[in-house]
mmCIF file of C-alpha atoms in Angstrom:
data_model
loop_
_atom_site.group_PDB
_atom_site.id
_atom_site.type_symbol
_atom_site.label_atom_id
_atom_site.label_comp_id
_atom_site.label_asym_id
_atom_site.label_seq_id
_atom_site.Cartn_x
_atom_site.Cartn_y
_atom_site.Cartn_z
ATOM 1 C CA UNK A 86 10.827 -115.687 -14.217
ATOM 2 C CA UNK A 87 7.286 -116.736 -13.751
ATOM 3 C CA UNK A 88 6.665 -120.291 -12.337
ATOM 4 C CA UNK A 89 4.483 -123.289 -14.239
ATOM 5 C CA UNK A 90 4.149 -126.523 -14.454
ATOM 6 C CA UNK A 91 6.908 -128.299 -16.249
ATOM 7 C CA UNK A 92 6.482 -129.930 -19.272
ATOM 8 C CA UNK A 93 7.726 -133.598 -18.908
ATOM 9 C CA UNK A 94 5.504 -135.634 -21.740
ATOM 10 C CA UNK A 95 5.897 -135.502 -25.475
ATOM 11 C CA UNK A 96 3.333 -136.814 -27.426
ATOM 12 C CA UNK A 97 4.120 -137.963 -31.607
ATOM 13 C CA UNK A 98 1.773 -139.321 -33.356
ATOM 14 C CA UNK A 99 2.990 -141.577 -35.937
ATOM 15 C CA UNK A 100 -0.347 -142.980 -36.492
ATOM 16 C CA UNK A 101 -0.724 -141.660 -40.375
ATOM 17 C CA UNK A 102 -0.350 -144.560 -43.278
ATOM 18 C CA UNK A 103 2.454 -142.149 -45.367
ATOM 19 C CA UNK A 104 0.306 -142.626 -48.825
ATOM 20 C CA UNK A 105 2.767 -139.868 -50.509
ATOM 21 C CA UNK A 106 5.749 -142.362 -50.135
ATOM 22 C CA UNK A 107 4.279 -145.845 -51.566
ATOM 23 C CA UNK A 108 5.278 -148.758 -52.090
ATOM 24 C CA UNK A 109 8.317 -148.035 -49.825
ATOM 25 C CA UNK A 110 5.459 -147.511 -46.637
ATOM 26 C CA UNK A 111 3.211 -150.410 -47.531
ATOM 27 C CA UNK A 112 5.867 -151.784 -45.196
ATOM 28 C CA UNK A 113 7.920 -149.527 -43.719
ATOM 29 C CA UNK A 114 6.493 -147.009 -41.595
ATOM 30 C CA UNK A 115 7.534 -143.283 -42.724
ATOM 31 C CA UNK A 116 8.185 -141.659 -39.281
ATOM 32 C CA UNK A 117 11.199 -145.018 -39.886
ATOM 33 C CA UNK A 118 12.482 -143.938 -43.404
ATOM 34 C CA UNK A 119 15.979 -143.060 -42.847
ATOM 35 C CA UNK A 120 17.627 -139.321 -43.122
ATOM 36 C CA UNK A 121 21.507 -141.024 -43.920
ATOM 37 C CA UNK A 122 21.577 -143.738 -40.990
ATOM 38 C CA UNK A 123 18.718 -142.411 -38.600
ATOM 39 C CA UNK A 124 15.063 -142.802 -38.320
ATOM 40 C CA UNK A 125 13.453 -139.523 -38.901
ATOM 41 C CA UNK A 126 11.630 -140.518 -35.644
ATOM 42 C CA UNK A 127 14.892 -140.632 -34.151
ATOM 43 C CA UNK A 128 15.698 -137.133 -34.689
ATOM 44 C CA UNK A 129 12.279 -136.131 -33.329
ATOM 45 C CA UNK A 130 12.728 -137.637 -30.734
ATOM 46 C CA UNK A 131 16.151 -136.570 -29.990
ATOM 47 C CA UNK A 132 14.897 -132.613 -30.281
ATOM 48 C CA UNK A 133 12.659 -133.600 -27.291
ATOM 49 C CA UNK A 134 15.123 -135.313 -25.093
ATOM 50 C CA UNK A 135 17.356 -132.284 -25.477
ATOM 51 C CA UNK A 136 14.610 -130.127 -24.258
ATOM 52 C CA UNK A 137 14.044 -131.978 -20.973
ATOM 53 C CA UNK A 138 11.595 -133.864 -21.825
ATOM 54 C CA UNK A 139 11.150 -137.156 -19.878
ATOM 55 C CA UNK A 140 8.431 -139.219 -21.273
ATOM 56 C CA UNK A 141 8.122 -140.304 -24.826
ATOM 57 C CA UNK A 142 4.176 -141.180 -25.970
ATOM 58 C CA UNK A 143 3.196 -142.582 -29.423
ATOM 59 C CA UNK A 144 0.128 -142.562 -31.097
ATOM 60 C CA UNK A 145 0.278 -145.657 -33.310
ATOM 61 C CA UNK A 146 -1.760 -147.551 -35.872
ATOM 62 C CA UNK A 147 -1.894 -150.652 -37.486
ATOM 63 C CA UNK A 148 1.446 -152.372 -39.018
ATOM 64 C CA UNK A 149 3.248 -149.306 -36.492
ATOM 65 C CA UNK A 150 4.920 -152.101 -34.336
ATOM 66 C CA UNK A 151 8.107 -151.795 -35.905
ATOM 67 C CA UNK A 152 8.398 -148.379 -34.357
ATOM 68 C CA UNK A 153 7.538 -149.950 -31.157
ATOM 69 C CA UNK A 154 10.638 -152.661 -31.876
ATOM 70 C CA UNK A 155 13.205 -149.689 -32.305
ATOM 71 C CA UNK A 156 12.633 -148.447 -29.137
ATOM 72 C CA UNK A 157 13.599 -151.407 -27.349
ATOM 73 C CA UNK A 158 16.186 -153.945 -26.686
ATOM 74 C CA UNK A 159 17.505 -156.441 -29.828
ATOM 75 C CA UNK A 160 18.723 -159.107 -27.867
ATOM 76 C CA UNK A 161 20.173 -161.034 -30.471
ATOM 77 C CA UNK A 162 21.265 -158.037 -32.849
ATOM 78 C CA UNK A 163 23.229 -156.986 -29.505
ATOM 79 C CA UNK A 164 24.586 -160.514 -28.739
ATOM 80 C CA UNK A 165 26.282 -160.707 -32.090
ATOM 81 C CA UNK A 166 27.727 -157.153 -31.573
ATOM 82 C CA UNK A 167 29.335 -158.198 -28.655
ATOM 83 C CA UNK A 168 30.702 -161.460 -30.086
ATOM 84 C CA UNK A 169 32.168 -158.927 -32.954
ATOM 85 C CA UNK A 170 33.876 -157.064 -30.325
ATOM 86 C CA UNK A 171 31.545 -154.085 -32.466
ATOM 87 C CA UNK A 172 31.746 -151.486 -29.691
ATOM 88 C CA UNK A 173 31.026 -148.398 -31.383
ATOM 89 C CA UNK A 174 27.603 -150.518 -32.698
ATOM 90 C CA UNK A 175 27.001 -151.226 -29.316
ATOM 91 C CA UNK A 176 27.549 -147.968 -27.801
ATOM 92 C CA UNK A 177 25.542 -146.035 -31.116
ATOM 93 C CA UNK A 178 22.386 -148.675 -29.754
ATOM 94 C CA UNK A 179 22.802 -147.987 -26.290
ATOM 95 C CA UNK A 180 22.543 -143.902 -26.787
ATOM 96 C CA UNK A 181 19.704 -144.288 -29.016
ATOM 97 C CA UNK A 182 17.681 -146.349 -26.519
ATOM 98 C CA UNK A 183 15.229 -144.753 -23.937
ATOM 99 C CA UNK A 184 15.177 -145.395 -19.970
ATOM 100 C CA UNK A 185 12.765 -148.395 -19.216
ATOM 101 C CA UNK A 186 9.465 -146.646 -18.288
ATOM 102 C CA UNK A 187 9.524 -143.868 -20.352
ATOM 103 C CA UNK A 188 7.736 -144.704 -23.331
ATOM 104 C CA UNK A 189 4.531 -145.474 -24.081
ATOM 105 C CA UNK A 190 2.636 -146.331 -26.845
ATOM 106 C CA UNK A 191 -1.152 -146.127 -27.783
ATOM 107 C CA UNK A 192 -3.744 -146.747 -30.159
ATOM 108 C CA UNK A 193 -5.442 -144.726 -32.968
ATOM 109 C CA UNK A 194 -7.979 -147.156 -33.933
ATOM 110 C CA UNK A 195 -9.548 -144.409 -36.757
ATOM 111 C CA UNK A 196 -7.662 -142.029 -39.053
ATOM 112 C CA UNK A 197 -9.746 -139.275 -37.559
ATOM 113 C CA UNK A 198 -7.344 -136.223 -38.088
ATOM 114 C CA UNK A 199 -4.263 -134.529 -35.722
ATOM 115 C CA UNK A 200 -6.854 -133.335 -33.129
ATOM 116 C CA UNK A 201 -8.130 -137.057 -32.698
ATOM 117 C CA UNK A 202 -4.554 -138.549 -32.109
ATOM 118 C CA UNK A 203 -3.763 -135.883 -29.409
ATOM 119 C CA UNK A 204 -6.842 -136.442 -27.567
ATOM 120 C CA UNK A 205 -6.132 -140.597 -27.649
ATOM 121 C CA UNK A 206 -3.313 -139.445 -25.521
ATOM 122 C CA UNK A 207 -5.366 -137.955 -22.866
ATOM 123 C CA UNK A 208 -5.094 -140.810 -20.644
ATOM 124 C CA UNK A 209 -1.171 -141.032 -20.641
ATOM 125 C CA UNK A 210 -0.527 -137.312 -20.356
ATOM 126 C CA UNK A 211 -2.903 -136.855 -17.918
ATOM 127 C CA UNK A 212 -3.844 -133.408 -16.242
ATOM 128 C CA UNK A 213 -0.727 -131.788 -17.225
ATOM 129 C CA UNK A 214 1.280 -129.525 -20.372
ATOM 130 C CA UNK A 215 2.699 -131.474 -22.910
ATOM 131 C CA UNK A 216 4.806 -131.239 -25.818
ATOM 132 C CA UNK A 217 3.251 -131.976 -29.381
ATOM 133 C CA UNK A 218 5.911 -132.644 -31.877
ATOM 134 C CA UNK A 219 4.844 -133.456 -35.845
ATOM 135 C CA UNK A 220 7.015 -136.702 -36.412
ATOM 136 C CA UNK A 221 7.384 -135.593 -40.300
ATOM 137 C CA UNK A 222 9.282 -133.000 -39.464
ATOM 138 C CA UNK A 223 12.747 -132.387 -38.494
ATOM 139 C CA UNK A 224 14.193 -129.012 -37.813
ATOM 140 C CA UNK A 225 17.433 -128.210 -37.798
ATOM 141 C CA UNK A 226 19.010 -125.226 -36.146
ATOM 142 C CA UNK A 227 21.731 -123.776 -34.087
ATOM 143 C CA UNK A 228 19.177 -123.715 -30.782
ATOM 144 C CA UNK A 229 16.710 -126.867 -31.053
ATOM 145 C CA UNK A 230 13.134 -126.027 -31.537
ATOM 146 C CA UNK A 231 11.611 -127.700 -28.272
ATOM 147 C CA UNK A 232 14.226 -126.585 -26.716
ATOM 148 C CA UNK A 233 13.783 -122.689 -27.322
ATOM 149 C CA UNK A 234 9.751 -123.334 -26.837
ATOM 150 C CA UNK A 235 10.581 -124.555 -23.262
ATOM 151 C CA UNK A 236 12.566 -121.914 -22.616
ATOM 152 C CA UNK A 237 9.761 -119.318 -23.596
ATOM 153 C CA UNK A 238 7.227 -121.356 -21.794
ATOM 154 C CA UNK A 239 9.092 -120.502 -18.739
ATOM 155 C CA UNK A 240 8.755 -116.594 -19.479
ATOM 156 C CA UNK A 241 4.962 -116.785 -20.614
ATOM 157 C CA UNK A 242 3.167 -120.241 -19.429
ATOM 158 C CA UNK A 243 0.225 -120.500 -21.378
ATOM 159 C CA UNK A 244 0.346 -122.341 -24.822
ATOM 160 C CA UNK A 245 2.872 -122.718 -26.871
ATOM 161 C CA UNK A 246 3.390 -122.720 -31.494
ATOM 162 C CA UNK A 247 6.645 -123.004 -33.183
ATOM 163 C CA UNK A 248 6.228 -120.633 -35.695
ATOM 164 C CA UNK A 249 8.712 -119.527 -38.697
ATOM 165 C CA UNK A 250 8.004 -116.918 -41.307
ATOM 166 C CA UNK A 251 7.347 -117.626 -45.134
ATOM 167 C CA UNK A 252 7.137 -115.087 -48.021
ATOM 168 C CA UNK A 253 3.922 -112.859 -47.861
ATOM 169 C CA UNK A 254 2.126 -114.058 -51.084
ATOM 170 C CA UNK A 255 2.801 -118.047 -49.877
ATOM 171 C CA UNK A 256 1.088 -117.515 -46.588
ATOM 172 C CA UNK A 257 -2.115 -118.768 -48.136
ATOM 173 C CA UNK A 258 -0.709 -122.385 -48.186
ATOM 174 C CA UNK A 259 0.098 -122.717 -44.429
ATOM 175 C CA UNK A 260 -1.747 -122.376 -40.862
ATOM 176 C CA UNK A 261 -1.081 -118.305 -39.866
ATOM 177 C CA UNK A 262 -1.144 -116.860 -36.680
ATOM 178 C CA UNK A 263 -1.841 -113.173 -35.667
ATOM 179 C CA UNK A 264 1.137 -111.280 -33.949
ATOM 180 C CA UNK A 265 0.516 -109.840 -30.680
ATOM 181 C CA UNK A 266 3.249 -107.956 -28.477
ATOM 182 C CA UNK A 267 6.729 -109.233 -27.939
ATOM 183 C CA UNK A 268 7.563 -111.518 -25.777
ATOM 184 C CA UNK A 269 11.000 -113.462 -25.138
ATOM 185 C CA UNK A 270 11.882 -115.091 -28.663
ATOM 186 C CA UNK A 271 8.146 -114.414 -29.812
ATOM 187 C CA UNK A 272 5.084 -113.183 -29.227
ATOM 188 C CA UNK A 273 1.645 -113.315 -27.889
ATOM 189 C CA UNK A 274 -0.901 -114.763 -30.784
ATOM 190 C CA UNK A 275 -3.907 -112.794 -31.098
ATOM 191 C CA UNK A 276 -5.717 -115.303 -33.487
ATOM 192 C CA UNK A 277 -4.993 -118.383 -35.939
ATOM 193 C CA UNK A 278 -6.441 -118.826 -39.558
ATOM 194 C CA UNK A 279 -5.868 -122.360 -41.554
ATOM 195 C CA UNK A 280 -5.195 -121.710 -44.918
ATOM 196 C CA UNK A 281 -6.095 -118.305 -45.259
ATOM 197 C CA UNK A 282 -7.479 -116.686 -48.724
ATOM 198 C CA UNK A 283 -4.673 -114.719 -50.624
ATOM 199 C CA UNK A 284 -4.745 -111.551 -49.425
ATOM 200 C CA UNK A 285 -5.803 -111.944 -46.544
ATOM 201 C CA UNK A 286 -3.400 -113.492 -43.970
ATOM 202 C CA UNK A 287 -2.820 -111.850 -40.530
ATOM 203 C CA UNK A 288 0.776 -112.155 -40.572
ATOM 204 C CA UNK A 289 3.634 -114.313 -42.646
ATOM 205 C CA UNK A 290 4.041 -116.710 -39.447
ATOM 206 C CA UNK A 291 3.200 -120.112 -40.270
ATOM 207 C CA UNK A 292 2.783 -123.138 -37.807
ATOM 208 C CA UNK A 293 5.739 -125.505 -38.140
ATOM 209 C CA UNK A 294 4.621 -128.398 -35.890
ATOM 210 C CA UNK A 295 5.881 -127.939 -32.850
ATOM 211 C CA UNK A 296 3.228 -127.479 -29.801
ATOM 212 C CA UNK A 297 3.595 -127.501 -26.086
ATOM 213 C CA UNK A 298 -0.444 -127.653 -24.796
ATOM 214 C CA UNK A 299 -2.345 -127.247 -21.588
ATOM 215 C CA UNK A 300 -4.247 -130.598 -20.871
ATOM 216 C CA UNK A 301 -7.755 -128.284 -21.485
ATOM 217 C CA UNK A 302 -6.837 -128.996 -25.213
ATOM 218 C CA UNK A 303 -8.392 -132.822 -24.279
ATOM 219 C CA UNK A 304 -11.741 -131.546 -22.928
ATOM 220 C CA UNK A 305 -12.263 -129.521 -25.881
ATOM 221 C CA UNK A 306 -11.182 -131.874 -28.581
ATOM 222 C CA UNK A 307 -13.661 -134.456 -26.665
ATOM 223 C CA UNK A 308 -16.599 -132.754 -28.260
ATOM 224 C CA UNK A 309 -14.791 -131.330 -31.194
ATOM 225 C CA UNK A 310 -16.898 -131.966 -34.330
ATOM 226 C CA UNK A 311 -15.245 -132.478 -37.484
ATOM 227 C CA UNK A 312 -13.879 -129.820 -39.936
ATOM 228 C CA UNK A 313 -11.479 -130.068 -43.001
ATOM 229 C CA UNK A 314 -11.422 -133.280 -44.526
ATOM 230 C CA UNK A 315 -14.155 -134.487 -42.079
ATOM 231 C CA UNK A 316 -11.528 -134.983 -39.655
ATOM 232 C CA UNK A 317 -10.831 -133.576 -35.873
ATOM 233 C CA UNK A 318 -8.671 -130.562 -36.926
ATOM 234 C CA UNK A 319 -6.363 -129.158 -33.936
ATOM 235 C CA UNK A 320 -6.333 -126.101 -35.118
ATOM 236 C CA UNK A 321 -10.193 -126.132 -34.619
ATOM 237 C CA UNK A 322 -9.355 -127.124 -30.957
ATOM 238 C CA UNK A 323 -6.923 -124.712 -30.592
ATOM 239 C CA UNK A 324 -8.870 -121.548 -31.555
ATOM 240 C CA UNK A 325 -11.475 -122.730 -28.964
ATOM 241 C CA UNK A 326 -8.644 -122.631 -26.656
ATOM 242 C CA UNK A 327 -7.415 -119.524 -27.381
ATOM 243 C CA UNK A 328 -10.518 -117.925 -25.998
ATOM 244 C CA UNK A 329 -9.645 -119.233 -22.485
ATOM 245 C CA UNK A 330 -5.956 -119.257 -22.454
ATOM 246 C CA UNK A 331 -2.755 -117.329 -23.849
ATOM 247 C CA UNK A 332 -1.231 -118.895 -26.960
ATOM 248 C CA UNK A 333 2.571 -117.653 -27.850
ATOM 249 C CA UNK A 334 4.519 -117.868 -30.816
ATOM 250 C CA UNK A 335 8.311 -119.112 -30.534
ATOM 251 C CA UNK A 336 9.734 -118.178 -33.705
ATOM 252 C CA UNK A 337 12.235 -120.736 -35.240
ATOM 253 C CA UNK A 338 15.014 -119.322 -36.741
ATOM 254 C CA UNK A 339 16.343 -122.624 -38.526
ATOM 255 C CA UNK A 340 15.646 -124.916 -41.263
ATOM 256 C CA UNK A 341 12.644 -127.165 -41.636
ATOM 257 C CA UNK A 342 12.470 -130.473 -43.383
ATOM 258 C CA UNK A 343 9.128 -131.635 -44.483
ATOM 259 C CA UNK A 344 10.137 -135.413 -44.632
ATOM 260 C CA UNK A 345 6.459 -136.242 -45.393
ATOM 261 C CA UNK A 346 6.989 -134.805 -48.659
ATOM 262 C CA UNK A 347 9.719 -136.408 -51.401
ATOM 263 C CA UNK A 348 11.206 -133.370 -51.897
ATOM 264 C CA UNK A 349 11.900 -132.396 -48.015
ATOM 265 C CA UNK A 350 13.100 -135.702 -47.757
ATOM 266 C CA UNK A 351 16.047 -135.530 -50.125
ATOM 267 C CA UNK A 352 16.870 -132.414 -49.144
ATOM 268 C CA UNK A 353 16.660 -133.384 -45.164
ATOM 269 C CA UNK A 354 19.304 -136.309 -46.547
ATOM 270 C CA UNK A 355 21.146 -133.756 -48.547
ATOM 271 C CA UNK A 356 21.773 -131.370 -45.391
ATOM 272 C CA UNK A 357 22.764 -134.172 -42.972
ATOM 273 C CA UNK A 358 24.759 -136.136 -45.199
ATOM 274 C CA UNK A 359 26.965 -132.467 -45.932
ATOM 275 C CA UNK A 360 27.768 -132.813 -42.184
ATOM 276 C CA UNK A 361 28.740 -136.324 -41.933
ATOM 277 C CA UNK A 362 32.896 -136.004 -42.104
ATOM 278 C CA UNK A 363 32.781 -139.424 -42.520
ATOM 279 C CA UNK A 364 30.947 -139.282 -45.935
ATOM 280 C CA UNK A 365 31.083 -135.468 -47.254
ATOM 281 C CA UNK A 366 33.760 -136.012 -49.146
ATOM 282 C CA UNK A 367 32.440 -138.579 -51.443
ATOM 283 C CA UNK A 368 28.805 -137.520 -51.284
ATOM 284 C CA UNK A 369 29.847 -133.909 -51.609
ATOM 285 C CA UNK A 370 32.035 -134.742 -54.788
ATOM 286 C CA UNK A 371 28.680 -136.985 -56.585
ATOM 287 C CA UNK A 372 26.661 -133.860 -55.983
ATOM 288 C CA UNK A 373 28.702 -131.628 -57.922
ATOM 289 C CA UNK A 374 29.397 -133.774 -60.806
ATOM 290 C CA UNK A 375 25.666 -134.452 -60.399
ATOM 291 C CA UNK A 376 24.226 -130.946 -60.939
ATOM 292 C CA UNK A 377 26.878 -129.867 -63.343
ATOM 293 C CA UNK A 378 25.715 -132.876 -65.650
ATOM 294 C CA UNK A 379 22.140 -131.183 -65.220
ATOM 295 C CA UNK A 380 23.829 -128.181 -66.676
#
């Protein structure tokens, strides 16, 4: 197996203002919205840990502090556990919370697109790969996501895109990649189209957002100039990297929850709450009389 640099840094930015789910996010940040009892940044952020990484960064905004408060210590939450003789609460806490020194947190001043949060990281992540996960989504699998793109990474260095497959005539809704030869649980990608017009996608592979990137991404997205939506696209980025550096394709062979969207979010909530044996029964039960009363 081929030798690189290991990828120890994450990067989620968590920096967007979640307009599709007001009023709940005029106060409550989305990546904090809960999928049964969890953040949705929590399982994010467990999909990374599980992969090896070992440092957590955040690209925040404005009113994102609360994220900033889960990933620490509640002294006096924890004070009245103990009092309570609330072990389990206290252990569930504990497992949830990262080492000291392994997160950080940083500023997007400007809503300037996905390629402008990644390159505020620059200074954290330094001149090394990194892990890029989309904090909206949360996949669920028998083989985590980062976890299988790590494992490829190892076989082909390079860059890294989670991709799955959607029917043919949808691909024109989703960022497509071109397939190259097999490699490991992928393939090399010969080229990347956002949005492509019907009829004309390279492939059915769509990007799920899930990156590990070579630090040459910064330098690139330093000059980038803006594209769709007059923001710093990394997909623009990306393509310029592609011309310097291999780009594979791990394909996912799971379930992705679009918890940006209402509708991924319910079902995200749906799917976890079915493996909860603490609650199935009951919630499993108020489904069915549910959708038979739809009938």
């Amino acid at each position: 197996m081929a030798q690189h640099n290991k990828v120890r840094k994450a990067v989620f930015p968590v920096a967007g203002l979640g307009t599709r789910f007001l009023p709940a996010t005029k106060a409550v940040p989305k990546e904090m919205l809960t999928v049964v009892d969890k953040p949705i940044i929590q399982y994010v952020v467990d999909e990374a840990i599980e992969a090896g990484i070992e440092h957590l960064v955040f690209v925040t905004g404005r009113n994102k502090h609360v994220i900033e408060d889960y990933f620490d210590i509640h002294f006096e939450l924890e004070q009245t556990l103990r009092e309570r003789a609330k072990k389990a609460e206290i252990t569930l806490l504990a497992q949830q919370l990262p080492k000291a020194g392994t997160v950080s947190f940083t500023r997007q001043q400007e809503p300037l697109g996905l390629g402008h949060a990644v390159w505020c990281a620059r200074e954290i992540v330094g001149d090394e790969p990194f892990a890029l996960l989309l904090p909206d989504m949360i996949m669920k699998g028998d083989k985590g996501c980062m976890k299988g793109m790590i494992d490829l990474y190892g076989q082909s260095g390079g860059n890294i895109i989670a991709v799955e497959e959607c029917a043919p005539d949808q691909a024109h809704k989703y960022g497509i990649v071109g397939v190259g030869e097999a490699i490991g649980e992928g393939f090399r990608i010969t080229g990347m189209v956002e949005k492509p017009a019907k009829g004309t996608a390279p492939s059915n592979f769509f990007i799920n957002g899930r990156y590990i990137l070579q630090p040459e991404i910064f330098r690139i997205l330093e000059t980038q100039e803006r594209g769709a939506g007059n923001e710093i696209q990394l997909t623009d980025g990306m393509l310029k990297l592609l011309k310097e550096q291999d780009f594979a394709g791990y394909h996912f062979r799971g379930t992705t929850y679009d918890c940006g969207a209402k509708d991924g979010f319910i079902l995200a909530n749906v799917a976890y709450a079915l493996e909860r044996a603490d609650i199935r029964p009951t919630v499993e039960g108020g489904f069915k009389e549910l959708l038979a009363g739809l009938r």
